[in-house]
Every structure is written in structure tokens, then in C-alpha cells.
Coordinates of C-alpha atoms in Angstrom, one line a residue:
M1 CA -17.5 -17.2 5.8
I2 CA -18.5 -15.3 2.7
S3 CA -22.3 -15.0 2.6
D4 CA -22.6 -12.9 -0.6
S5 CA -23.5 -14.6 -3.9
T6 CA -21.9 -11.8 -6.0
V7 CA -18.8 -9.6 -5.8
Q8 CA -19.5 -6.5 -3.8
L9 CA -17.5 -3.2 -3.7
G10 CA -16.5 -4.0 -0.2
H11 CA -14.5 -7.0 -1.4
G12 CA -12.0 -4.6 -2.9
S13 CA -11.7 -2.3 0.2
G14 CA -8.7 -3.7 1.9
G15 CA -10.7 -4.6 5.0
Q16 CA -12.4 -7.6 6.4
M17 CA -14.6 -8.4 3.4
M18 CA -11.5 -8.4 1.2
K19 CA -9.6 -10.6 3.6
R20 CA -12.4 -13.1 3.6
L21 CA -12.5 -13.1 -0.2
I22 CA -8.7 -13.7 -0.4
D23 CA -8.8 -16.4 2.2
E24 CA -11.9 -18.3 1.1
V25 CA -11.7 -17.9 -2.7
F26 CA -8.2 -17.2 -3.9
L27 CA -6.1 -18.9 -1.2
D28 CA -8.5 -21.8 -1.2
A29 CA -7.9 -22.3 -5.0
F30 CA -4.2 -21.5 -5.4
E31 CA -1.7 -23.7 -3.5
A32 CA 1.6 -21.9 -3.9
P33 CA 3.2 -21.5 -0.5
E34 CA 4.7 -18.2 -1.6
L35 CA 1.2 -16.8 -2.0
H36 CA 0.0 -18.2 1.3
A37 CA 2.8 -16.4 3.1
G38 CA 0.5 -13.3 2.8
N39 CA 3.2 -10.8 1.8
D40 CA 3.0 -8.2 -0.9
A41 CA 5.4 -10.0 -3.2
G42 CA 5.9 -13.8 -3.6
V43 CA 9.6 -14.8 -3.2
A44 CA 10.5 -18.0 -5.1
A45 CA 13.7 -19.9 -5.8
L46 CA 15.2 -20.1 -9.3
P47 CA 17.6 -23.0 -9.6
G48 CA 21.1 -21.7 -10.1
T49 CA 20.1 -18.0 -10.1
G50 CA 19.0 -17.3 -6.6
R51 CA 15.6 -16.0 -5.6
I52 CA 13.1 -13.6 -7.2
A53 CA 10.3 -11.5 -5.9
L54 CA 7.2 -11.3 -8.1
S55 CA 4.1 -9.1 -7.6
T56 CA 1.2 -8.0 -9.7
D57 CA -1.6 -5.4 -9.2
T58 CA -4.4 -3.9 -11.2
F59 CA -5.4 -0.2 -11.0
V60 CA -8.9 1.1 -11.6
V61 CA -8.8 4.6 -10.0
T62 CA -11.5 7.2 -10.8
P63 CA -10.7 9.9 -11.9
H64 CA -7.7 9.0 -13.9
F65 CA -5.9 12.3 -13.2
F66 CA -5.8 13.9 -9.7
P67 CA -3.6 16.3 -7.7
G68 CA -0.2 14.7 -7.3
G69 CA -0.5 11.9 -9.8
D70 CA -2.5 9.8 -12.2
I71 CA -3.4 6.1 -12.9
G72 CA -0.1 5.6 -14.8
R73 CA 2.1 6.8 -11.9
L74 CA 0.0 4.6 -9.5
A75 CA 0.5 1.6 -11.7
V76 CA 4.3 1.8 -11.6
C77 CA 4.6 2.9 -7.9
G78 CA 2.2 0.3 -6.6
T79 CA 4.0 -2.7 -8.1
V80 CA 7.5 -1.3 -7.5
N81 CA 6.7 -0.8 -3.9
D82 CA 5.1 -4.2 -3.4
V83 CA 8.2 -5.9 -4.8
A84 CA 10.6 -3.7 -2.8
T85 CA 8.9 -4.6 0.5
S86 CA 10.4 -8.1 0.1
G87 CA 13.8 -6.5 0.2
A88 CA 14.3 -7.2 -3.5
R89 CA 16.1 -5.0 -6.0
V90 CA 13.3 -4.3 -8.4
R91 CA 14.4 -4.8 -12.0
Y92 CA 11.5 -5.2 -14.5
L93 CA 7.8 -4.4 -15.0
S94 CA 5.1 -5.6 -17.3
C95 CA 2.0 -3.6 -18.1
G96 CA -1.4 -4.6 -19.4
F97 CA -4.0 -2.1 -20.5
I98 CA -7.8 -2.7 -20.8
L99 CA -9.1 0.3 -22.8
E100 CA -12.6 1.3 -23.4
E101 CA -13.7 2.1 -26.9
G102 CA -13.7 5.9 -27.2
F103 CA -11.0 6.6 -24.6
P104 CA -9.0 9.7 -25.8
L105 CA -5.6 8.9 -27.2
D106 CA -4.2 12.1 -25.7
D107 CA -5.1 10.9 -22.3
L108 CA -3.5 7.5 -23.0
R109 CA -0.3 9.2 -24.2
R110 CA -0.3 11.3 -21.0
I111 CA -0.7 8.2 -18.9
C112 CA 2.1 6.3 -20.7
Q113 CA 4.5 9.2 -20.4
S114 CA 3.8 9.4 -16.6
M115 CA 4.5 5.6 -16.3
A116 CA 7.8 6.1 -18.2
E117 CA 8.9 9.0 -16.1
T118 CA 8.1 7.1 -12.9
A119 CA 9.8 3.9 -14.0
R120 CA 13.0 6.0 -14.8
E121 CA 12.8 7.5 -11.3
A122 CA 12.5 4.1 -9.8
G123 CA 15.3 2.7 -12.0
V124 CA 13.2 -0.1 -13.4
A125 CA 12.4 -1.1 -17.0
I126 CA 9.0 -1.8 -18.4
I127 CA 9.9 -4.7 -20.7
T128 CA 6.6 -6.3 -21.8
G129 CA 2.9 -5.5 -22.0
D130 CA -0.5 -6.3 -23.5
T131 CA -3.5 -4.3 -24.6
K132 CA -7.2 -5.2 -24.9
V133 CA -10.0 -2.9 -26.0
V134 CA -13.6 -3.5 -24.8
N135 CA -16.9 -2.0 -26.0
H136 CA -17.9 1.4 -25.0
G137 CA -19.6 1.3 -21.6
S138 CA -17.9 -1.9 -20.6
A139 CA -15.0 -0.4 -18.6
D140 CA -14.1 2.9 -16.9
G141 CA -12.0 4.3 -19.7
V142 CA -8.8 2.5 -18.8
Y143 CA -7.6 -0.2 -16.4
I144 CA -3.9 -1.0 -16.0
N145 CA -2.3 -4.1 -14.7
T146 CA 1.4 -4.2 -13.8
A147 CA 3.6 -7.0 -12.7
G148 CA 7.1 -6.6 -11.3
V149 CA 10.2 -8.8 -10.8
G150 CA 13.1 -8.2 -8.4
E151 CA 16.2 -10.0 -7.2
V152 CA 16.2 -11.0 -3.5
P153 CA 19.6 -10.7 -1.9
E154 CA 21.0 -13.8 -0.2
G155 CA 19.9 -14.0 3.4
S156 CA 16.9 -11.7 3.1
S157 CA 13.8 -13.0 4.8
L158 CA 11.4 -10.1 5.4
S159 CA 7.9 -11.2 6.4
G160 CA 4.9 -9.9 8.2
A161 CA 5.1 -13.0 10.3
A162 CA 8.5 -12.0 11.7
C163 CA 7.4 -9.3 14.2
Q164 CA 8.5 -9.8 17.8
P165 CA 7.6 -8.3 21.1
G166 CA 9.8 -5.2 21.7
D167 CA 10.0 -4.3 18.1
V168 CA 9.3 -0.7 17.0
V169 CA 6.8 0.4 14.3
L170 CA 7.7 3.2 11.9
V171 CA 5.9 5.0 9.1
S172 CA 7.6 6.9 6.4
G173 CA 5.3 10.0 6.3
T174 CA 1.9 11.5 6.6
L175 CA -1.1 9.2 6.2
G176 CA -4.3 9.5 4.1
D177 CA -3.0 11.9 1.5
H178 CA -3.8 9.8 -1.5
G179 CA -7.3 8.7 -0.6
I180 CA -8.4 12.2 0.3
A181 CA -6.8 13.7 -2.8
V182 CA -8.7 11.3 -5.0
M183 CA -12.0 11.8 -3.2
S184 CA -11.8 15.5 -3.2
Q185 CA -11.1 15.5 -7.0
R186 CA -13.9 13.0 -7.7
E187 CA -16.5 14.8 -5.6
G188 CA -15.4 18.4 -6.5
L189 CA -14.6 19.2 -2.9
A190 CA -12.8 22.5 -2.4
F191 CA -10.3 22.9 0.5
S192 CA -8.3 26.0 1.4
T193 CA -5.1 24.0 0.7
T194 CA -4.7 21.5 -2.2
I195 CA -4.4 18.0 -1.0
E196 CA -2.1 16.0 -3.2
S197 CA -1.6 12.2 -3.7
D198 CA 1.5 10.8 -2.1
A199 CA 2.1 8.4 -5.0
A200 CA 5.9 7.6 -5.1
P201 CA 8.3 4.8 -5.8
L202 CA 9.8 3.8 -2.5
N203 CA 12.4 1.2 -3.6
H204 CA 15.4 3.5 -3.0
L205 CA 14.0 4.5 0.5
I206 CA 13.5 0.8 1.4
A207 CA 17.1 -0.1 0.3
A208 CA 18.5 2.8 2.4
V209 CA 16.6 1.6 5.5
L210 CA 17.9 -2.0 4.9
D211 CA 21.5 -0.7 4.6
A212 CA 21.1 1.2 7.9
A213 CA 19.0 -1.4 9.7
P214 CA 19.8 -4.9 8.3
R215 CA 17.6 -6.7 10.8
V216 CA 14.3 -5.1 9.7
R217 CA 11.5 -7.6 10.3
C218 CA 9.1 -6.4 7.5
F219 CA 7.9 -3.6 5.3
R220 CA 4.4 -3.0 3.9
D221 CA 2.8 -0.2 1.9
P222 CA -0.5 0.7 3.5
T223 CA -2.7 1.1 0.4
R224 CA -6.3 -0.1 0.5
G225 CA -7.4 -0.3 4.1
G226 CA -4.6 2.1 5.2
L227 CA -2.5 1.7 8.3
A228 CA -5.3 -0.1 10.1
S229 CA -5.3 -3.1 7.7
T230 CA -1.5 -3.2 7.5
L231 CA -1.0 -3.4 11.3
N232 CA -3.8 -5.9 11.7
E233 CA -2.2 -8.1 9.0
F234 CA 1.2 -8.0 10.9
A235 CA -0.4 -8.7 14.2
A236 CA -2.3 -11.7 12.9
A237 CA 0.6 -13.1 11.0
S238 CA 3.0 -12.8 14.0
N239 CA 0.5 -13.5 16.8
V240 CA 1.3 -10.3 18.6
E241 CA -0.3 -7.1 19.9
I242 CA 0.7 -3.8 18.3
E243 CA 0.1 -0.5 20.1
V244 CA 0.5 2.8 18.3
D245 CA 0.5 6.3 19.8
E246 CA -2.2 8.4 18.1
E247 CA -0.3 11.7 18.7
A248 CA 2.8 10.2 17.0
I249 CA 1.1 9.2 13.8
P250 CA 1.7 11.9 11.2
V251 CA -1.4 13.3 9.5
K252 CA -1.6 16.6 7.7
P253 CA -4.0 19.0 9.3
E254 CA -6.0 19.5 6.1
V255 CA -6.3 15.7 5.6
Q256 CA -7.4 15.3 9.2
A257 CA -10.0 18.1 8.7
A258 CA -11.3 16.5 5.5
C259 CA -11.6 13.1 7.2
E260 CA -13.6 14.6 10.0
M261 CA -15.9 16.3 7.6
L262 CA -16.4 13.2 5.5
G263 CA -16.6 10.8 8.5
Y264 CA -13.4 8.8 7.6
D265 CA -10.7 7.5 9.9
P266 CA -7.3 8.6 8.4
L267 CA -5.8 5.4 9.7
Q268 CA -8.1 3.5 7.3
V269 CA -7.6 5.7 4.3
A270 CA -5.4 4.6 1.4
N271 CA -1.8 5.7 0.8
E272 CA 0.3 5.2 -2.3
G273 CA 3.7 6.6 -1.3
K274 CA 4.2 5.5 2.3
I275 CA 5.8 2.5 3.9
V276 CA 5.3 0.9 7.3
A277 CA 8.3 -0.9 8.8
V278 CA 8.8 -3.0 11.9
V279 CA 12.4 -3.1 13.2
P280 CA 14.2 -4.3 16.3
A281 CA 14.3 -1.5 19.0
D282 CA 18.1 -1.1 18.8
E283 CA 17.8 -0.3 15.0
A284 CA 14.8 2.1 15.2
T285 CA 16.8 5.3 15.4
V286 CA 19.0 4.5 12.4
A287 CA 16.0 3.3 10.4
L288 CA 14.2 6.5 11.1
E289 CA 17.2 8.6 10.1
A290 CA 17.5 6.6 6.8
M291 CA 13.9 7.3 6.1
R292 CA 14.2 11.0 6.8
A293 CA 17.3 11.3 4.5
N294 CA 15.1 10.4 1.6
R295 CA 12.8 13.0 0.1
Y296 CA 9.8 10.7 0.4
G297 CA 10.5 10.1 4.1
A298 CA 10.9 13.6 5.4
D299 CA 7.9 13.2 7.8
A300 CA 8.8 9.7 9.0
A301 CA 8.0 8.9 12.6
I302 CA 8.2 6.1 15.2
I303 CA 4.6 5.4 16.0
G304 CA 4.4 2.3 18.2
R305 CA 5.7 -0.9 19.5
V306 CA 5.0 -4.7 19.3
R307 CA 3.9 -6.4 22.4
D308 CA 3.2 -10.0 23.5
A309 CA -0.4 -10.8 22.6
G310 CA -1.0 -12.8 25.7
E311 CA -4.2 -14.7 26.1
S312 CA -6.3 -12.1 24.3
G313 CA -4.7 -12.9 21.0
P314 CA -3.4 -10.7 18.2
S315 CA -4.8 -7.1 18.1
V316 CA -4.0 -3.5 17.2
R317 CA -4.6 -0.8 19.8
V318 CA -4.3 3.0 19.6
R319 CA -3.2 5.0 22.6
T320 CA -5.2 8.2 22.7
P321 CA -4.0 11.6 23.9
W322 CA -6.0 11.0 27.1
G323 CA -4.1 7.9 28.0
S324 CA -6.8 5.4 27.1
T325 CA -6.6 2.8 24.3
R326 CA -9.0 1.8 21.6
I327 CA -9.1 -1.1 19.2
L328 CA -8.0 -0.3 15.7
D329 CA -9.8 -2.8 13.5
M330 CA -9.6 -3.4 9.8
L331 CA -12.0 -1.5 7.6
V332 CA -15.4 -3.2 7.3
G333 CA -17.1 -2.8 3.9
E334 CA -16.3 0.0 1.4
Q335 CA -15.0 3.4 2.2
L336 CA -13.3 5.0 -0.9
P337 CA -14.1 3.1 -4.1
R338 CA -11.6 3.2 -7.0
I339 CA -8.7 4.8 -5.2
C340 CA -6.0 2.6 -6.7

């Protein structure tokens, strides 16, 4: 149960505090079954026109510009990817801006141009929006909300509750890039190699994987809370155990070094251009090949398997290079504030 009387930073971390907030506040108040399914995009029926996937997200990153991206690119990529994880063909976006009095117009133009370029890359249209301006000191310069709509093909039923023992877990590339890029820029940390955000629209990669492996169980983009939160969400929803091989998980050496210096686990650090997929074992190879054929999936890897949870219940375990295993839990509290 939530014991806090006020919202804390940890409630936005993607970990246990955030899950309790969602379960005990939002899900308790909102009754839509599409929301309670716990997926990144709600899939709903439209009489006579098939099904749509709808998702919304709000972006509050600090700083607004960082190596490899900016808040505008994040705002498009984040929502495009959430809708695409349902298997939908993403069509339209809305965008809402909350601007602080005194925010430079040149920066706003730069952000809007970045959003437009990213939307063109994804093949989606931004068709509506809204702007509010608040007093100086009442916001962090600019906040952006985006909502996305996509068409769900007939027969598609991707869900984090569909994982089965024997399935294989894949990730589309190196982990932790975005969170460490934002942190290094914010804190003025200098590394021998520039660490860049991985922010990217992944709808075309996801579509290619579905074409190659039509029985994919689910996709999820491991943003706040990283791979750890994503896998724990899958395990809980499907009542399974997931075991991943630590040596198989792709992490750039400079990101690993930065995490060790800062005391972070790269498996709990945010990503904005990666996808996690769970697929039947007999489709794992073709799914991996489809990922690697896309420029955003060049470092894709098979990282683990789904197992029967048994009497111990759902869990996520990491097999270390020494043959032992450790529990990979969801992030507790706050790690990297304002990373998306």
C-alpha cells in the first residue's frame, strides 16, 4: 500500500513505487479494461472500423538537449514506440506543450523541428495539439505531451500476459545509453567516448519482426525502470519465471563503466530506442535476423528464456558469468530523475 501523503520523485521512476501508484491510484479510479490489461497502448474496438491502439505520454527531461536527441525527439519516439508495441500501424499523433514564461523561442523552434523530422522518419502525422503557458518558475521550461493512434491488424493479440514457458527473450540493442547520456550531460560528466541517447522510432523494426515471426507474444520498450521493470512486468502478467544471461545482454563498455562509477545497474537504466520481445523458440532466429536487418537493431541479441514459475511464483533471474543466479528486481525509489 502507498504510505506517502504526497507525490514523490520515486513515483515516476518506473519501479515499485510507480507500480503501486498506478495500481492503487490510477487503476483504482479508471475502469477501462483496456487500461487494466497493463500494456503500453490500449487496444479498443471501433464499430465497423476494426480496432485502434491509443497511447499517451508526457515528457519532462532535463536538460532539453543532450547527445543523440532532445525532448522533441523523445516525445515522438516514446509514443510511436508505445503504440507500435501493440502491433498497430501508427498513423497519427497529437502534441500538447506546457511552456514556461521566458522559454526561448529559438529553443522551441528547434524542438518542433526535431519532432517534425522524427515524425517523418516514423511515417506518422502530427495532426492536433495544444499549448499552455505558465508563470516563470512554475515549470521546467517546456513539458510535452503526445498521444498516438494506430490501426491494429485483424488477429493481432500481443500482450505481456501471453508469455509461455519455452519462449525466448530478445532485445534490439545495447542498454542504458539514454539514461547515461542524459545524466552525463546534466551533471557535466566527461567520458573518453561520447555516450549518446538511443532515442529512435521503432515502428518499422517492430513491423519487420512481426512479418518474420508472426507469433510474437509481446513487445515492450524498456524506458523508465529499464529492462528490469519490463521483464518483471512480463513475469507478473504471465505468471512465469524469466531467466536472462548476463553475458548475452548487450551493454556498451563506456555505459557499463559509467554505471559502475555512478553506482547504477545498466539493467535498471532507461532506454528510448530499444525494444524487448518475447517470441516462441522456433521463431527466435528469424526474429533476431529481422531486428538486425534494421539500423536500430544492429546489436540485437537473444538474452534469455521463459520458464515455468513453479511454486515460487513469477520472478526474473540473471545468470552470472560464474554460473550462479541472482534476482533482478524492479527499481526501488528514484534513480535518474527527468530522463524522459
